[in-house]
Amino acid sequence: MRSMEWDNSCLKLLNQTLLPGKVEYRECRDYRAVAEAIRRLEVRGAPAIGAAAAFAFVLGAREIVTENDFFAKLAGIAAELKQTRPTAINLSWAIEKMRAVVNAYPGSKEDKTELLTALETEAINIYQQDENVNHRISQYGASLFDKPTAVLTHCNAGALATVAWGTALGVIRAAWSQGKIDRVYADETRPLLQGARLTAWELQQDNIPVTLITDNMAGWIMKKKLVQSVIVGADRITANGDVANKIGTYSVAVLAKQHNIPFYVAAPVSTFDFAMYSGEDIPIEERQAEEVTVFAGHRIAPESIDVFNPAFDVTPSSFVTAIITEFGLLRSPYSSAISKLKIMKDGMHNGIND
Ligand code: MRU
């Protein structure tokens, strides 16, 4: 299963707002359509919005290629795309990779054919790398389990949240195929129900046994010893190991600690914000009140009620047992583990570890 496909002139996004009822692709032929799909969560999940934004950048560059102020306009498009969702760092990471191609472009400022080709190549690179990286994460993650066990996950960090395969669900897929996971408990994940609509659907497609619970059942499931570990994805991990992820993740981490259950985070290096020291500084997206006051098209709260609707929360690194990356497992002390990760990533980028 893939969350998106690129066909040279069009980005086809699996419209996740219609799942699980309808499998329908939205065809985006300009960057504005992609930006809207990101805002509306038709495409969602940190790595998926990064890849989608990279293709949006290509579409935007093509649209303005003949204009005199091409470079200034392209910077405007980059800024617009970055603002669509502020918490997931993968979005800025992908846009910065695209901007680096523009900055390094040695060719003629008049004929931009080669630049457009280079941009498309980079977007395809980001897209293809995501799937490869997820497979590497999942092998490291599967090594954490040694006997059949039940895990709890929150939100959706699966194929839908990435280009393909998934991070937390990628680990679950790999561990399940090795006989190390026998059941997944999926939190429904209010208010937008990514767990009920997406995780439950994805796992069912793969015939992985999944039990859906409402978010407020997680503590009781742990108390009853029905799960032995928790694994989630991430939208941004700061240099000290704090983890931003879907709202409700922090509560699950606190519950896991109380019940002595390991709490694992699976994320690619593109989710690390090496320049931000602490989770305190992560911008947390707040979304419309209607996501809370309206359920399945029906208003469930009084008119004009005050609502607080943060889309993400931050779990302090002290609650995290290990972070699973494509370079291996990170454990506390996270500041030094993450600075070593940065050195490895930079080395890879410079060809040292190729
Ligand atoms: O608001 P969403 O659905 O984009 O939130 C997604 C999550 O919080 C995921 O857990 C996270 O992006 C990791 S996806 C591999």
GROMACS .gro file of C-alpha atoms and ligand atoms in nm:
model
  369
    1MET     CA    1   0.000   0.000   0.000
    2ARG     CA    2   0.127   0.347  -0.093
    3SER     CA    3   0.000   0.680   0.033
    4MET     CA    4   0.091   0.852  -0.292
    5GLU     CA    5   0.211   0.799  -0.651
    6TRP     CA    6   0.393   1.042  -0.879
    7ASP     CA    7   0.342   1.025  -1.256
    8ASN     CA    8   0.558   1.313  -1.390
    9SER     CA    9   0.288   1.576  -1.396
   10CYS     CA   10   0.053   1.476  -1.120
   11LEU     CA   11   0.075   1.368  -0.756
   12LYS     CA   12  -0.194   1.114  -0.672
   13LEU     CA   13  -0.271   1.119  -0.301
   14LEU     CA   14  -0.476   0.850  -0.134
   15ASN     CA   15  -0.746   1.064   0.029
   16GLN     CA   16  -0.718   0.951   0.391
   17THR     CA   17  -1.020   1.150   0.507
   18LEU     CA   18  -1.241   0.901   0.318
   19LEU     CA   19  -1.088   0.586   0.468
   20PRO     CA   20  -1.182   0.320   0.552
   21GLY     CA   21  -1.511   0.367   0.363
   22LYS     CA   22  -1.366   0.467   0.028
   23VAL     CA   23  -1.031   0.420  -0.144
   24GLU     CA   24  -1.002   0.727  -0.364
   25TYR     CA   25  -0.700   0.915  -0.497
   26ARG     CA   26  -0.691   1.293  -0.525
   27GLU     CA   27  -0.502   1.405  -0.833
   28CYS     CA   28  -0.296   1.716  -0.758
   29ARG     CA   29  -0.167   1.899  -1.065
   30ASP     CA   30  -0.052   2.215  -0.889
   31TYR     CA   31   0.120   2.290  -0.560
   32ARG     CA   32  -0.188   2.459  -0.413
   33ALA     CA   33  -0.387   2.136  -0.440
   34VAL     CA   34  -0.112   1.951  -0.250
   35ALA     CA   35  -0.098   2.227   0.014
   36GLU     CA   36  -0.474   2.201   0.060
   37ALA     CA   37  -0.458   1.821   0.086
   38ILE     CA   38  -0.191   1.855   0.358
   39ARG     CA   39  -0.397   2.111   0.551
   40ARG     CA   40  -0.711   1.896   0.527
   41LEU     CA   41  -0.517   1.582   0.634
   42GLU     CA   42  -0.603   1.406   0.309
   43VAL     CA   43  -0.235   1.323   0.322
   44ARG     CA   44  -0.099   1.311   0.677
   45GLY     CA   45   0.176   1.161   0.889
   46ALA     CA   46   0.515   1.331   0.912
   47PRO     CA   47   0.712   1.145   0.639
   48ALA     CA   48   0.415   1.143   0.399
   49ILE     CA   49   0.365   1.518   0.418
   50GLY     CA   50   0.739   1.567   0.365
   51ALA     CA   51   0.734   1.363   0.044
   52ALA     CA   52   0.410   1.528  -0.075
   53ALA     CA   53   0.559   1.874  -0.013
   54ALA     CA   54   0.868   1.784  -0.218
   55PHE     CA   55   0.646   1.701  -0.518
   56ALA     CA   56   0.443   2.018  -0.453
   57PHE     CA   57   0.770   2.212  -0.477
   58VAL     CA   58   0.834   2.055  -0.820
   59LEU     CA   59   0.482   2.146  -0.937
   60GLY     CA   60   0.526   2.502  -0.804
   61ALA     CA   61   0.864   2.546  -0.976
   62ARG     CA   62   0.720   2.427  -1.307
   63GLU     CA   63   0.428   2.669  -1.280
   64ILE     CA   64   0.649   2.978  -1.244
   65VAL     CA   65   0.943   2.866  -1.455
   66THR     CA   66   0.905   3.140  -1.716
   67GLU     CA   67   0.858   3.421  -1.468
   68ASN     CA   68   1.130   3.683  -1.414
   69ASP     CA   69   1.122   3.666  -1.037
   70PHE     CA   70   1.133   3.284  -1.041
   71PHE     CA   71   1.369   3.246  -0.745
   72ALA     CA   72   1.180   3.491  -0.520
   73LYS     CA   73   0.848   3.330  -0.610
   74LEU     CA   74   0.987   2.982  -0.545
   75ALA     CA   75   1.097   3.096  -0.199
   76GLY     CA   76   0.738   3.214  -0.142
   77ILE     CA   77   0.602   2.875  -0.246
   78ALA     CA   78   0.847   2.703  -0.010
   79ALA     CA   79   0.731   2.924   0.278
   80GLU     CA   80   0.365   2.860   0.196
   81LEU     CA   81   0.419   2.483   0.192
   82LYS     CA   82   0.612   2.490   0.519
   83GLN     CA   83   0.325   2.667   0.692
   84THR     CA   84   0.065   2.404   0.602
   85ARG     CA   85   0.145   2.200   0.914
   86PRO     CA   86   0.398   2.336   1.160
   87THR     CA   87   0.477   2.048   1.399
   88ALA     CA   88   0.613   1.770   1.175
   89ILE     CA   89   0.973   1.861   1.096
   90ASN     CA   90   0.980   1.627   0.794
   91LEU     CA   91   0.790   1.891   0.599
   92SER     CA   92   1.059   2.159   0.648
   93TRP     CA   93   1.329   1.894   0.606
   94ALA     CA   94   1.196   1.800   0.261
   95ILE     CA   95   1.150   2.163   0.155
   96GLU     CA   96   1.505   2.244   0.267
   97LYS     CA   97   1.637   1.952   0.062
   98MET     CA   98   1.457   2.093  -0.242
   99ARG     CA   99   1.590   2.443  -0.173
  100ALA     CA  100   1.942   2.301  -0.148
  101VAL     CA  101   1.903   2.172  -0.506
  102VAL     CA  102   1.800   2.521  -0.616
  103ASN     CA  103   2.092   2.683  -0.431
  104ALA     CA  104   2.344   2.437  -0.572
  105TYR     CA  105   2.217   2.475  -0.928
  106PRO     CA  106   2.510   2.586  -1.140
  107GLY     CA  107   2.321   2.610  -1.469
  108SER     CA  108   2.187   2.904  -1.663
  109LYS     CA  109   1.944   3.136  -1.484
  110GLU     CA  110   1.751   3.169  -1.813
  111ASP     CA  111   1.709   2.806  -1.915
  112LYS     CA  112   1.584   2.620  -1.612
  113THR     CA  113   1.513   2.285  -1.780
  114GLU     CA  114   1.798   2.116  -1.597
  115LEU     CA  115   1.693   2.267  -1.266
  116LEU     CA  116   1.340   2.133  -1.307
  117THR     CA  117   1.480   1.789  -1.385
  118ALA     CA  118   1.710   1.805  -1.082
  119LEU     CA  119   1.416   1.904  -0.859
  120GLU     CA  120   1.204   1.615  -0.981
  121THR     CA  121   1.495   1.377  -0.926
  122GLU     CA  122   1.536   1.500  -0.568
  123ALA     CA  123   1.163   1.464  -0.492
  124ILE     CA  124   1.168   1.108  -0.629
  125ASN     CA  125   1.475   1.044  -0.417
  126ILE     CA  126   1.297   1.160  -0.101
  127TYR     CA  127   1.000   0.941  -0.196
  128GLN     CA  128   1.206   0.628  -0.264
  129GLN     CA  129   1.436   0.674   0.034
  130ASP     CA  130   1.141   0.690   0.270
  131GLU     CA  131   1.034   0.335   0.193
  132ASN     CA  132   1.393   0.201   0.219
  133VAL     CA  133   1.450   0.378   0.548
  134ASN     CA  134   1.127   0.237   0.691
  135HIS     CA  135   1.241  -0.118   0.614
  136ARG     CA  136   1.567  -0.053   0.795
  137ILE     CA  137   1.383   0.092   1.096
  138SER     CA  138   1.154  -0.207   1.106
  139GLN     CA  139   1.439  -0.459   1.116
  140TYR     CA  140   1.604  -0.278   1.409
  141GLY     CA  141   1.265  -0.246   1.579
  142ALA     CA  142   1.176  -0.613   1.536
  143SER     CA  143   1.501  -0.706   1.715
  144LEU     CA  144   1.352  -0.556   2.034
  145PHE     CA  145   1.101  -0.839   2.062
  146ASP     CA  146   1.195  -1.197   2.140
  147LYS     CA  147   0.869  -1.378   2.204
  148PRO     CA  148   0.509  -1.337   2.090
  149THR     CA  149   0.383  -1.024   2.252
  150ALA     CA  150   0.097  -0.775   2.228
  151VAL     CA  151   0.167  -0.409   2.155
  152LEU     CA  152  -0.030  -0.089   2.180
  153THR     CA  153  -0.002   0.188   1.923
  154HIS     CA  154  -0.147   0.537   1.902
  155CYS     CA  155  -0.253   0.729   1.589
  156ASN     CA  156  -0.127   0.592   1.257
  157ALA     CA  157   0.243   0.556   1.181
  158GLY     CA  158   0.191   0.310   0.899
  159ALA     CA  159   0.215   0.299   0.521
  160LEU     CA  160  -0.045   0.575   0.510
  161ALA     CA  161   0.167   0.807   0.725
  162THR     CA  162   0.476   0.750   0.513
  163VAL     CA  163   0.531   0.676   0.145
  164ALA     CA  164   0.497   0.303   0.216
  165TRP     CA  165   0.544   0.035   0.487
  166GLY     CA  166   0.546   0.270   0.786
  167THR     CA  167   0.761   0.339   1.091
  168ALA     CA  168   0.587   0.209   1.407
  169LEU     CA  169   0.357  -0.009   1.196
  170GLY     CA  170   0.659  -0.109   0.985
  171VAL     CA  171   0.820  -0.246   1.303
  172ILE     CA  172   0.493  -0.421   1.388
  173ARG     CA  173   0.472  -0.568   1.036
  174ALA     CA  174   0.831  -0.699   1.053
  175ALA     CA  175   0.795  -0.835   1.408
  176TRP     CA  176   0.463  -0.998   1.323
  177SER     CA  177   0.612  -1.171   1.018
  178GLN     CA  178   0.887  -1.305   1.250
  179GLY     CA  179   0.624  -1.441   1.492
  180LYS     CA  180   0.714  -1.192   1.765
  181ILE     CA  181   0.389  -0.996   1.779
  182ASP     CA  182   0.058  -1.170   1.814
  183ARG     CA  183  -0.181  -0.877   1.863
  184VAL     CA  184  -0.196  -0.503   1.822
  185TYR     CA  185  -0.419  -0.278   2.031
  186ALA     CA  186  -0.497   0.038   1.836
  187ASP     CA  187  -0.608   0.352   2.021
  188GLU     CA  188  -0.889   0.513   1.823
  189THR     CA  189  -0.707   0.851   1.851
  190ARG     CA  190  -0.960   1.127   1.905
  191PRO     CA  191  -1.047   1.368   1.761
  192LEU     CA  192  -0.975   1.261   1.401
  193LEU     CA  193  -0.967   0.885   1.464
  194GLN     CA  194  -0.648   0.796   1.279
  195GLY     CA  195  -0.630   0.478   1.489
  196ALA     CA  196  -0.987   0.364   1.423
  197ARG     CA  197  -0.999   0.467   1.058
  198LEU     CA  198  -0.643   0.410   0.940
  199THR     CA  199  -0.439   0.185   1.169
  200ALA     CA  200  -0.722  -0.064   1.214
  201TRP     CA  201  -0.777  -0.067   0.836
  202GLU     CA  202  -0.409  -0.103   0.746
  203LEU     CA  203  -0.349  -0.389   0.987
  204GLN     CA  204  -0.666  -0.567   0.879
  205GLN     CA  205  -0.547  -0.549   0.517
  206ASP     CA  206  -0.233  -0.739   0.625
  207ASN     CA  207  -0.429  -0.986   0.841
  208ILE     CA  208  -0.244  -0.872   1.152
  209PRO     CA  209  -0.471  -0.929   1.454
  210VAL     CA  210  -0.584  -0.587   1.575
  211THR     CA  211  -0.818  -0.483   1.856
  212LEU     CA  212  -0.956  -0.132   1.852
  213ILE     CA  213  -0.995   0.051   2.184
  214THR     CA  214  -1.097   0.404   2.273
  215ASP     CA  215  -0.816   0.624   2.401
  216ASN     CA  216  -0.937   0.615   2.760
  217MET     CA  217  -0.907   0.235   2.773
  218ALA     CA  218  -0.527   0.224   2.738
  219GLY     CA  219  -0.457   0.233   3.114
  220TRP     CA  220  -0.695  -0.051   3.188
  221ILE     CA  221  -0.551  -0.262   2.905
  222MET     CA  222  -0.208  -0.219   3.065
  223LYS     CA  223  -0.335  -0.292   3.415
  224LYS     CA  224  -0.491  -0.614   3.286
  225LYS     CA  225  -0.151  -0.704   3.131
  226LEU     CA  226  -0.302  -0.730   2.783
  227VAL     CA  227  -0.009  -0.540   2.628
  228GLN     CA  228   0.362  -0.577   2.689
  229SER     CA  229   0.494  -0.278   2.493
  230VAL     CA  230   0.393   0.046   2.328
  231ILE     CA  231   0.525   0.164   1.993
  232VAL     CA  232   0.445   0.495   1.826
  233GLY     CA  233   0.580   0.721   1.551
  234ALA     CA  234   0.695   1.082   1.587
  235ASP     CA  235   0.648   1.421   1.424
  236ARG     CA  236   0.959   1.581   1.567
  237ILE     CA  237   1.234   1.465   1.802
  238THR     CA  238   1.453   1.732   1.956
  239ALA     CA  239   1.825   1.705   2.037
  240ASN     CA  240   1.750   1.598   2.397
  241GLY     CA  241   1.520   1.315   2.283
  242ASP     CA  242   1.182   1.476   2.354
  243VAL     CA  243   0.917   1.345   2.115
  244ALA     CA  244   0.626   1.532   1.958
  245ASN     CA  245   0.357   1.298   1.832
  246LYS     CA  246  -0.021   1.284   1.801
  247ILE     CA  247  -0.212   1.426   2.095
  248GLY     CA  248  -0.263   1.151   2.352
  249THR     CA  249   0.083   1.001   2.307
  250TYR     CA  250   0.207   1.166   2.627
  251SER     CA  251  -0.077   1.011   2.828
  252VAL     CA  252   0.008   0.668   2.687
  253ALA     CA  253   0.377   0.717   2.779
  254VAL     CA  254   0.286   0.812   3.138
  255LEU     CA  255   0.062   0.507   3.165
  256ALA     CA  256   0.334   0.282   3.020
  257LYS     CA  257   0.585   0.405   3.278
  258GLN     CA  258   0.338   0.346   3.562
  259HIS     CA  259   0.290  -0.012   3.441
  260ASN     CA  260   0.660  -0.082   3.368
  261ILE     CA  261   0.588  -0.128   2.999
  262PRO     CA  262   0.855  -0.023   2.746
  263PHE     CA  263   0.761   0.278   2.538
  264TYR     CA  264   0.929   0.276   2.194
  265VAL     CA  265   0.936   0.550   1.931
  266ALA     CA  266   1.013   0.462   1.567
  267ALA     CA  267   1.126   0.747   1.342
  268PRO     CA  268   1.361   0.822   1.054
  269VAL     CA  269   1.649   1.067   1.090
  270SER     CA  270   1.442   1.319   0.891
  271THR     CA  271   1.215   1.349   1.198
  272PHE     CA  272   1.502   1.474   1.419
  273ASP     CA  273   1.533   1.847   1.472
  274PHE     CA  274   1.902   1.857   1.563
  275ALA     CA  275   1.892   2.236   1.592
  276MET     CA  276   1.617   2.243   1.857
  277TYR     CA  277   1.735   2.141   2.201
  278SER     CA  278   1.413   2.069   2.386
  279GLY     CA  279   1.054   1.965   2.322
  280GLU     CA  280   0.944   2.282   2.504
  281ASP     CA  281   1.024   2.475   2.185
  282ILE     CA  282   0.830   2.258   1.939
  283PRO     CA  283   0.547   2.452   1.771
  284ILE     CA  284   0.225   2.265   1.840
  285GLU     CA  285  -0.044   2.292   1.575
  286GLU     CA  286  -0.389   2.385   1.702
  287ARG     CA  287  -0.683   2.288   1.486
  288GLN     CA  288  -1.046   2.390   1.446
  289ALA     CA  289  -1.292   2.349   1.733
  290GLU     CA  290  -1.529   2.155   1.506
  291GLU     CA  291  -1.293   1.857   1.511
  292VAL     CA  292  -1.391   1.820   1.878
  293THR     CA  293  -1.749   1.949   1.883
  294VAL     CA  294  -1.871   1.760   1.577
  295PHE     CA  295  -1.856   1.380   1.558
  296ALA     CA  296  -1.938   1.197   1.234
  297GLY     CA  297  -2.131   1.500   1.110
  298HIS     CA  298  -2.328   1.547   1.433
  299ARG     CA  299  -2.274   1.827   1.679
  300ILE     CA  300  -2.205   1.673   2.020
  301ALA     CA  301  -2.124   1.981   2.231
  302PRO     CA  302  -2.317   2.299   2.309
  303GLU     CA  303  -2.292   2.585   2.060
  304SER     CA  304  -2.014   2.839   2.129
  305ILE     CA  305  -1.841   2.616   2.387
  306ASP     CA  306  -1.470   2.695   2.439
  307VAL     CA  307  -1.250   2.424   2.288
  308PHE     CA  308  -0.877   2.352   2.308
  309ASN     CA  309  -0.764   2.130   2.021
  310PRO     CA  310  -0.386   2.080   2.004
  311ALA     CA  311  -0.304   1.822   1.735
  312PHE     CA  312   0.016   1.702   1.907
  313ASP     CA  313   0.178   1.671   2.247
  314VAL     CA  314   0.536   1.626   2.362
  315THR     CA  315   0.659   1.323   2.554
  316PRO     CA  316   0.974   1.399   2.756
  317SER     CA  317   1.264   1.169   2.672
  318SER     CA  318   1.263   1.029   3.028
  319PHE     CA  319   0.951   0.832   2.930
  320VAL     CA  320   1.110   0.683   2.616
  321THR     CA  321   1.270   0.339   2.646
  322ALA     CA  322   1.434   0.354   2.302
  323ILE     CA  323   1.411   0.542   1.974
  324ILE     CA  324   1.432   0.319   1.667
  325THR     CA  325   1.599   0.480   1.364
  326GLU     CA  326   1.740   0.354   1.034
  327PHE     CA  327   2.084   0.380   1.198
  328GLY     CA  328   1.988   0.159   1.492
  329LEU     CA  329   1.847   0.198   1.843
  330LEU     CA  330   1.903   0.507   2.056
  331ARG     CA  331   1.879   0.490   2.433
  332SER     CA  332   1.927   0.731   2.721
  333PRO     CA  333   2.131   0.952   2.760
  334TYR     CA  334   1.961   1.081   2.447
  335SER     CA  335   2.160   1.403   2.404
  336SER     CA  336   2.481   1.210   2.336
  337ALA     CA  337   2.303   0.933   2.139
  338ILE     CA  338   2.142   1.197   1.916
  339SER     CA  339   2.463   1.391   1.861
  340LYS     CA  340   2.628   1.064   1.752
  341LEU     CA  341   2.333   1.003   1.521
  342LYS     CA  342   2.389   1.345   1.364
  343ILE     CA  343   2.756   1.262   1.303
  344MET     CA  344   2.654   0.934   1.135
  345LYS     CA  345   2.391   1.108   0.924
  346ASP     CA  346   2.632   1.383   0.816
  347GLY     CA  347   2.895   1.118   0.738
  348MET     CA  348   2.645   0.930   0.525
  349HIS     CA  349   2.553   1.251   0.347
  350ASN     CA  350   2.920   1.312   0.271
  351GLY     CA  351   2.965   0.956   0.151
  352ILE     CA  352   3.181   0.848   0.447
  353ASN     CA  353   2.957   0.558   0.549
  354ASP     CA  354   2.833   0.461   0.202
  355MRU     O1  355  -0.214   1.469   1.242
  355MRU     P1  356  -0.147   1.351   1.178
  355MRU     O2  357  -0.241   1.241   1.143
  355MRU     O3  358  -0.060   1.394   1.062
  355MRU     O4  359  -0.050   1.296   1.291
  355MRU     C1  360   0.033   1.187   1.260
  355MRU     C2  361   0.113   1.138   1.374
  355MRU     O5  362   0.111   1.192   1.482
  355MRU     C3  363   0.206   1.023   1.347
  355MRU     O6  364   0.218   0.942   1.459
  355MRU     C4  365   0.344   1.077   1.310
  355MRU     O7  366   0.334   1.170   1.205
  355MRU     C5  367   0.439   0.970   1.271
  355MRU     S1  368   0.399   0.900   1.115
  355MRU     C6  369   0.519   0.789   1.071
   0.00000   0.00000   0.00000
